[in-house]
Amino acid sequence: MMRWWLWIPLALFAGFAGLAAWQLTQPKNDFVVSAMIGNPLPSFDLRPATADRPGLSDAYFRDGRPKLLNVWASWCLPCIAEAPHLERLQRAGAEITGVAIRDRPEDVARFLNRYGNPYSRIGADDLSEVQLGIGSSGVPETFVIDGNGVIRYQHIGDIRAEHVPLLLEKLEEVGG
Amino acid sequence: MIAELGLAALWLAAALSVLQLVAGALGQRENSGELATLVRPAAVIQGVLAGISFVMLLCLFARTDLSVKLVAMNSHSDKPLVFKLAGAWGNHEGSMLLWVTVMALAGALIAAAEKRLPEKTMRATLAAQAFVGIGFYAFLLFASNPFERLPQPALEGLGLNPLLQDIGLAFHPPTLYFGYVGLSIAFSFAVGALLTRQVTPDFARAMRPWVLGAWIFLTLGITAGSYWAYYELGWGGWWFWDPVENASLMPWLAATALLHSASVLASRDALRAWTIMLGVVAFSMSMVGTFLVRSGILTSVHAFAVDPERGTFILALLVLYIGGALAVFGLRAGTVSEGQRFSLISREGALVFNNVMLSAILGVVLIGTLYPLLTEAFDVRVSVGPPYFNPVGAIFTLPMLAIMAVGPLLRWRQDRLERISKPAIAAAVAALAALVIVLLIGGVSVLPLLGLALAAGLAVASFMPLRGRKLTRVPTATWGMVIAHFGIAVALFGMASESAFSEERLAAVEIGGSAQVGKWNVALDAVDPVAGPNWTALQGRLFATYGDGSPIELGPQSRDFWSPVQQTTESALVTRWNGQLYAVLGNQNADGRWQLRLWWKPFVTFIWYGGMLIALGGLLALIGRLVGDIKRRRIRARGDVRRADEAELAAARPAAAS
């Protein structure tokens, strides 16, 4: 004897499976947008992280020119992978400032000697205060800051070859 | 070499599960001959091989073998050994291997020990289990090989998520896994019984210890997970209705219903189709939960191991297993007659009511969890939270708890309400008294108020089944029920008083200053830097005083890990019998004052004490059932010997006569 209600569970499950399958085919935009985007940089004034570059303060970002702010550390492995792409960005005309997270001056110097130094200024963020203040949760991360010191774009993770044009484009956008 | 050995064992185990399926399926035919006898040995050897494979993975993690991708991604040579080992299952691949291993070991145990069911049903059960296992083996071997080597050994591992470097959490996932896997066994039993149309009390008795075991682990897992979220995430709450939390709650609800309906089937031979249905649903909920968490189609505060490709694979498994089982259910359940009848007012009646309510709550949670998915189909993004779950869930929870208080007092098959009027009135008086007391305190909203009243009534009612009995002669399983039901009352009391009486204070305090919360005075003495094995932190030194008591020192930390970089909050707790003080150290303000977040949470610990009592009740019930089974088997064996003796005598007699 066939009883139709015995098929209800299967019908419900089929509905769920269909919905889930449809969801899986949807393009995902899981990019975590920092809550700080659109906000000005918090006020900070960091001592130099290394002897041959000046330190960094939020005031430096208000000179009308857009800049990249790269959060990194000498002990961070992806930062090594990122280094050549930062140099390419610098050669393409981007100004790159750095915030070194919990680093010693000699480690910073060794890293820059070995992997190149694309930074105009590097501040030492010993307590991760600036890092947390601008909504970054890991190294490396790169922010596009406009000429008024407002955070306009956040790139999470290391910069790879394909990200270079994108970051240049973002700089162009906020500069114009 | 170790990695290759582990992989080889995994392949062999997978091959044996194929053999188990084929032999079990062909063994359903009448004259299948020798092939059918292979099912049990195949299951045993499969269990051993899967065990070997998992031990190999543990070895790789213990040695921090950085030539293995999984180790390099999830471990670090600086980590304490216990977290290195926990790293083996603290990730997608490892946890899948653990899943398959536990499932295979459980299969081996059934194959070796379970003798109650007809051999044909047993074979169908083991075949169903192999069928489920094969999917997971395929998943591991083709899509997420835990033993994959790196082309170049890594210099150092990437570490384990620091949030997970916590002893409670290291053992939290395996606890839940044992629960999920136990339900997969119940699923196999249900499918096996359905295929051979042997839905009998014996089937319910064979399945019950697995459901009970799974349910105990799920209870412990949920309790521990909730306490972990409470003290580690630093936001002072203990339940968030997050998809990941719901993923463990849904199978628990289904397993709770299954447990009760299996009891009806075991002792009264009723609710056959319903029990089978719940057996399928309980495991489905484990798989749906796993799918939702792993596929990334829902976003969660706990989001981990998210990967749409894996999601596709798990969805395919879901369709195959759950779709398949529900199709078999549709075809066969009609041929499983419903068994004994009972009247509405009876133990069965109360259990059916409880089952319907539990299923409704399950529906509420499932709909709430899936609703964002549904609206996204229409391009509307919503998130469903406590404003939906709490009141809608309560609509079904409160009546269920009320019936739960009196259900155990009713007799099987048929009863009269007058017979239980005395204990029911006693429970109602307790509830009413609590209601009045809380109303006198005042300022409590409706749901916590009802919760407190019900908790009081339920606490009294849960001991009523012991009334008028000699306590030493009450069966262990009954003690289990009493304690589990009392545990629900305790947990409910904790939840309701936490939400009714909590006090919160966010203060900016200078060094030497203090803040008040409830009866507590909390003084900030100093903030010092401290260093651990792989983190640095700022630690506050607080002195907390309750009323006129002596000060208690507290050290909440704001902790920074460096591999990978992450900040965590280590809250500090003072536990008193009547509640907990919860302190979190925040950032420093520009003026030099420190942010302190303080909570006074009356009786919050009762939530987890209750959870532990529920699990303890389950454990007692399990012990009671297992001991009962062993006794029954011994008696049956003695009977068999007697029968065998008689047969021998009968056979010998004609010979003697001639």
Short mmCIF file of N, CA, C and O in Angstrom, two decimals, chain B residues 571-638:
data_model
loop_
_atom_site.label_atom_id
_atom_site.label_comp_id
_atom_site.label_asym_id
_atom_site.label_seq_id
_atom_site.Cartn_x
_atom_site.Cartn_y
_atom_site.Cartn_z
N SER B 571 39.37 35.82 29.17
CA SER B 571 38.59 36.41 30.24
C SER B 571 39.00 35.79 31.57
O SER B 571 39.60 34.72 31.60
N ALA B 572 38.71 36.48 32.66
CA ALA B 572 38.98 35.92 33.97
C ALA B 572 37.66 35.74 34.69
O ALA B 572 36.76 36.58 34.58
N LEU B 573 37.53 34.61 35.38
CA LEU B 573 36.26 34.30 36.01
C LEU B 573 36.46 34.04 37.50
O LEU B 573 37.46 33.45 37.90
N VAL B 574 35.54 34.50 38.31
CA VAL B 574 35.48 34.07 39.70
C VAL B 574 34.17 33.32 39.84
O VAL B 574 33.10 33.86 39.55
N THR B 575 34.26 32.08 40.30
CA THR B 575 33.05 31.29 40.44
C THR B 575 32.67 31.21 41.91
O THR B 575 33.47 30.83 42.75
N ARG B 576 31.47 31.64 42.21
CA ARG B 576 30.88 31.44 43.53
C ARG B 576 29.73 30.47 43.38
O ARG B 576 29.30 30.21 42.27
N TRP B 577 29.21 29.98 44.48
CA TRP B 577 28.09 29.04 44.36
C TRP B 577 26.90 29.70 43.68
O TRP B 577 26.13 29.06 42.98
N ASN B 578 26.77 31.02 43.83
CA ASN B 578 25.58 31.68 43.29
C ASN B 578 25.82 32.42 41.98
O ASN B 578 25.02 33.25 41.60
N GLY B 579 26.94 32.14 41.33
CA GLY B 579 27.14 32.77 40.05
C GLY B 579 28.60 33.03 39.73
O GLY B 579 29.49 32.58 40.45
N GLN B 580 28.81 33.74 38.63
CA GLN B 580 30.16 34.02 38.20
C GLN B 580 30.38 35.50 37.92
O GLN B 580 29.51 36.17 37.34
N LEU B 581 31.55 35.98 38.32
CA LEU B 581 32.00 37.30 37.89
C LEU B 581 32.88 37.07 36.66
O LEU B 581 33.73 36.19 36.66
N TYR B 582 32.63 37.86 35.63
CA TYR B 582 33.30 37.65 34.35
C TYR B 582 33.98 38.95 33.99
O TYR B 582 33.32 39.99 33.90
N ALA B 583 35.29 38.91 33.83
CA ALA B 583 36.02 40.16 33.58
C ALA B 583 36.85 40.06 32.31
O ALA B 583 37.51 39.05 32.07
N VAL B 584 36.78 41.10 31.49
CA VAL B 584 37.56 41.17 30.25
C VAL B 584 38.34 42.47 30.24
O VAL B 584 37.80 43.53 30.56
N LEU B 585 39.61 42.37 29.89
CA LEU B 585 40.45 43.56 29.78
C LEU B 585 40.40 44.06 28.35
O LEU B 585 40.68 43.32 27.42
N GLY B 586 40.01 45.30 28.15
CA GLY B 586 39.94 45.87 26.81
C GLY B 586 41.16 46.72 26.51
O GLY B 586 42.22 46.56 27.12
N ASN B 587 40.99 47.65 25.58
CA ASN B 587 42.12 48.49 25.17
C ASN B 587 42.32 49.65 26.15
O ASN B 587 41.48 49.92 27.00
N GLN B 588 43.44 50.32 25.95
CA GLN B 588 43.72 51.50 26.75
C GLN B 588 43.16 52.72 26.03
O GLN B 588 43.34 52.86 24.82
N ASN B 589 42.47 53.58 26.76
CA ASN B 589 41.97 54.80 26.15
C ASN B 589 43.11 55.80 25.97
O ASN B 589 44.19 55.62 26.54
N ALA B 590 42.84 56.83 25.20
CA ALA B 590 43.87 57.85 24.95
C ALA B 590 44.29 58.51 26.27
O ALA B 590 45.45 58.90 26.43
N ASP B 591 43.37 58.61 27.24
CA ASP B 591 43.72 59.27 28.51
C ASP B 591 44.41 58.34 29.50
O ASP B 591 44.62 58.70 30.65
N GLY B 592 44.77 57.13 29.05
CA GLY B 592 45.53 56.23 29.91
C GLY B 592 44.67 55.28 30.72
O GLY B 592 45.19 54.36 31.36
N ARG B 593 43.33 55.48 30.72
CA ARG B 593 42.48 54.56 31.47
C ARG B 593 42.25 53.28 30.67
O ARG B 593 42.27 53.30 29.44
N TRP B 594 42.02 52.19 31.38
CA TRP B 594 41.82 50.89 30.72
C TRP B 594 40.34 50.55 30.68
O TRP B 594 39.62 50.78 31.65
N GLN B 595 39.93 49.97 29.56
CA GLN B 595 38.54 49.53 29.47
C GLN B 595 38.37 48.19 30.16
O GLN B 595 39.10 47.24 29.87
N LEU B 596 37.44 48.13 31.06
CA LEU B 596 37.12 46.88 31.75
C LEU B 596 35.67 46.55 31.46
O LEU B 596 34.79 47.40 31.58
N ARG B 597 35.45 45.30 31.06
CA ARG B 597 34.07 44.86 30.85
C ARG B 597 33.77 43.82 31.92
O ARG B 597 34.50 42.82 32.03
N LEU B 598 32.77 44.11 32.72
CA LEU B 598 32.48 43.22 33.85
C LEU B 598 31.04 42.73 33.77
O LEU B 598 30.14 43.49 33.41
N TRP B 599 30.86 41.47 34.07
CA TRP B 599 29.50 40.93 34.17
C TRP B 599 29.34 40.20 35.50
O TRP B 599 30.27 39.49 35.93
N TRP B 600 28.20 40.33 36.11
CA TRP B 600 27.84 39.46 37.22
C TRP B 600 26.68 38.61 36.73
O TRP B 600 25.63 39.14 36.36
N LYS B 601 26.92 37.31 36.68
CA LYS B 601 25.94 36.40 36.10
C LYS B 601 25.48 35.40 37.14
O LYS B 601 26.12 34.37 37.34
N PRO B 602 24.33 35.69 37.79
CA PRO B 602 23.85 34.78 38.83
C PRO B 602 23.52 33.39 38.28
O PRO B 602 22.84 33.28 37.27
N PHE B 603 24.05 32.36 38.90
CA PHE B 603 23.74 30.96 38.62
C PHE B 603 24.03 30.52 37.19
O PHE B 603 23.49 29.53 36.72
N VAL B 604 24.90 31.27 36.51
CA VAL B 604 25.19 30.91 35.11
C VAL B 604 25.82 29.52 35.02
O VAL B 604 25.58 28.78 34.07
N THR B 605 26.59 29.14 36.04
CA THR B 605 27.28 27.84 35.98
C THR B 605 26.30 26.67 35.97
O THR B 605 26.65 25.58 35.53
N PHE B 606 25.06 26.93 36.45
CA PHE B 606 24.08 25.84 36.47
C PHE B 606 23.76 25.34 35.06
O PHE B 606 23.34 24.20 34.89
N ILE B 607 23.97 26.19 34.06
CA ILE B 607 23.74 25.75 32.68
C ILE B 607 24.61 24.54 32.37
O ILE B 607 24.14 23.53 31.84
N TRP B 608 25.89 24.65 32.75
CA TRP B 608 26.82 23.57 32.39
C TRP B 608 26.77 22.42 33.40
O TRP B 608 26.98 21.28 33.03
N TYR B 609 26.48 22.75 34.66
CA TYR B 609 26.26 21.65 35.61
C TYR B 609 25.09 20.81 35.11
O TYR B 609 25.12 19.58 35.14
N GLY B 610 24.05 21.49 34.65
CA GLY B 610 22.88 20.80 34.12
C GLY B 610 23.26 19.91 32.95
O GLY B 610 22.87 18.74 32.89
N GLY B 611 24.07 20.47 32.03
CA GLY B 611 24.53 19.70 30.87
C GLY B 611 25.26 18.44 31.31
O GLY B 611 25.05 17.35 30.76
N MET B 612 26.11 18.59 32.34
CA MET B 612 26.87 17.43 32.81
C MET B 612 25.94 16.40 33.48
O MET B 612 26.13 15.20 33.31
N LEU B 613 24.94 16.90 34.20
CA LEU B 613 23.98 15.97 34.82
C LEU B 613 23.21 15.20 33.75
O LEU B 613 22.96 14.00 33.90
N ILE B 614 22.84 15.91 32.67
CA ILE B 614 22.10 15.24 31.59
C ILE B 614 22.96 14.12 31.01
O ILE B 614 22.50 12.99 30.83
N ALA B 615 24.25 14.45 30.77
CA ALA B 615 25.14 13.44 30.21
C ALA B 615 25.32 12.28 31.21
O ALA B 615 25.35 11.11 30.82
N LEU B 616 25.43 12.62 32.50
CA LEU B 616 25.59 11.58 33.53
C LEU B 616 24.37 10.66 33.54
O LEU B 616 24.49 9.44 33.63
N GLY B 617 23.18 11.26 33.43
CA GLY B 617 21.96 10.47 33.36
C GLY B 617 22.01 9.52 32.18
O GLY B 617 21.67 8.33 32.31
N GLY B 618 22.46 10.04 31.03
CA GLY B 618 22.60 9.19 29.84
C GLY B 618 23.55 8.04 30.09
O GLY B 618 23.29 6.89 29.72
N LEU B 619 24.67 8.37 30.77
CA LEU B 619 25.67 7.34 31.05
C LEU B 619 25.09 6.24 31.94
O LEU B 619 25.28 5.05 31.68
N LEU B 620 24.35 6.65 32.98
CA LEU B 620 23.73 5.66 33.87
C LEU B 620 22.75 4.78 33.10
O LEU B 620 22.72 3.56 33.28
N ALA B 621 21.96 5.44 32.22
CA ALA B 621 21.00 4.67 31.43
C ALA B 621 21.74 3.67 30.55
O ALA B 621 21.34 2.51 30.43
N LEU B 622 22.84 4.12 29.96
CA LEU B 622 23.61 3.24 29.07
C LEU B 622 24.15 2.05 29.86
O LEU B 622 24.03 0.90 29.42
N ILE B 623 24.74 2.35 31.03
CA ILE B 623 25.28 1.26 31.87
C ILE B 623 24.16 0.29 32.24
O ILE B 623 24.30 -0.93 32.11
N GLY B 624 23.02 0.86 32.67
CA GLY B 624 21.88 0.02 33.05
C GLY B 624 21.46 -0.88 31.91
O GLY B 624 21.23 -2.07 32.09
N ARG B 625 21.37 -0.31 30.68
CA ARG B 625 20.95 -1.10 29.52
C ARG B 625 21.97 -2.18 29.20
O ARG B 625 21.59 -3.32 28.91
N LEU B 626 23.25 -1.82 29.21
CA LEU B 626 24.27 -2.79 28.83
C LEU B 626 24.31 -3.95 29.83
O LEU B 626 24.36 -5.11 29.43
N VAL B 627 24.26 -3.61 31.13
CA VAL B 627 24.27 -4.65 32.15
C VAL B 627 23.04 -5.55 31.99
O VAL B 627 23.13 -6.78 32.03
N GLY B 628 21.89 -4.91 31.73
CA GLY B 628 20.66 -5.67 31.51
C GLY B 628 20.80 -6.61 30.33
O GLY B 628 20.39 -7.78 30.39
N ASP B 629 21.42 -6.10 29.24
CA ASP B 629 21.60 -6.93 28.04
C ASP B 629 22.46 -8.14 28.35
O ASP B 629 22.17 -9.26 27.91
N ILE B 630 23.56 -7.89 29.10
CA ILE B 630 24.47 -9.00 29.40
C ILE B 630 23.75 -10.06 30.22
O ILE B 630 23.84 -11.26 29.94
N LYS B 631 22.97 -9.60 31.21
CA LYS B 631 22.22 -10.53 32.05
C LYS B 631 21.26 -11.35 31.20
O LYS B 631 21.18 -12.57 31.30
N ARG B 632 20.52 -10.61 30.31
CA ARG B 632 19.52 -11.28 29.48
C ARG B 632 20.19 -12.32 28.60
O ARG B 632 19.70 -13.42 28.41
N ARG B 633 21.37 -11.94 28.07
CA ARG B 633 22.08 -12.85 27.18
C ARG B 633 22.50 -14.11 27.93
O ARG B 633 22.43 -15.21 27.43
N ARG B 634 22.94 -13.90 29.19
CA ARG B 634 23.37 -15.05 29.99
C ARG B 634 22.21 -16.00 30.24
O ARG B 634 22.34 -17.20 30.10
N ILE B 635 21.07 -15.38 30.59
CA ILE B 635 19.89 -16.22 30.84
C ILE B 635 19.52 -16.98 29.58
O ILE B 635 19.28 -18.18 29.60
N ARG B 636 19.56 -16.26 28.44
CA ARG B 636 19.20 -16.89 27.18
C ARG B 636 20.18 -18.03 26.87
O ARG B 636 19.79 -19.10 26.42
N ALA B 637 21.48 -17.77 27.14
CA ALA B 637 22.50 -18.77 26.86
C ALA B 637 22.24 -20.01 27.71
O ALA B 637 22.33 -21.14 27.24
N ARG B 638 21.89 -19.77 29.00
CA ARG B 638 21.60 -20.89 29.88
C ARG B 638 20.42 -21.69 29.32
O ARG B 638 20.44 -22.91 29.27
#
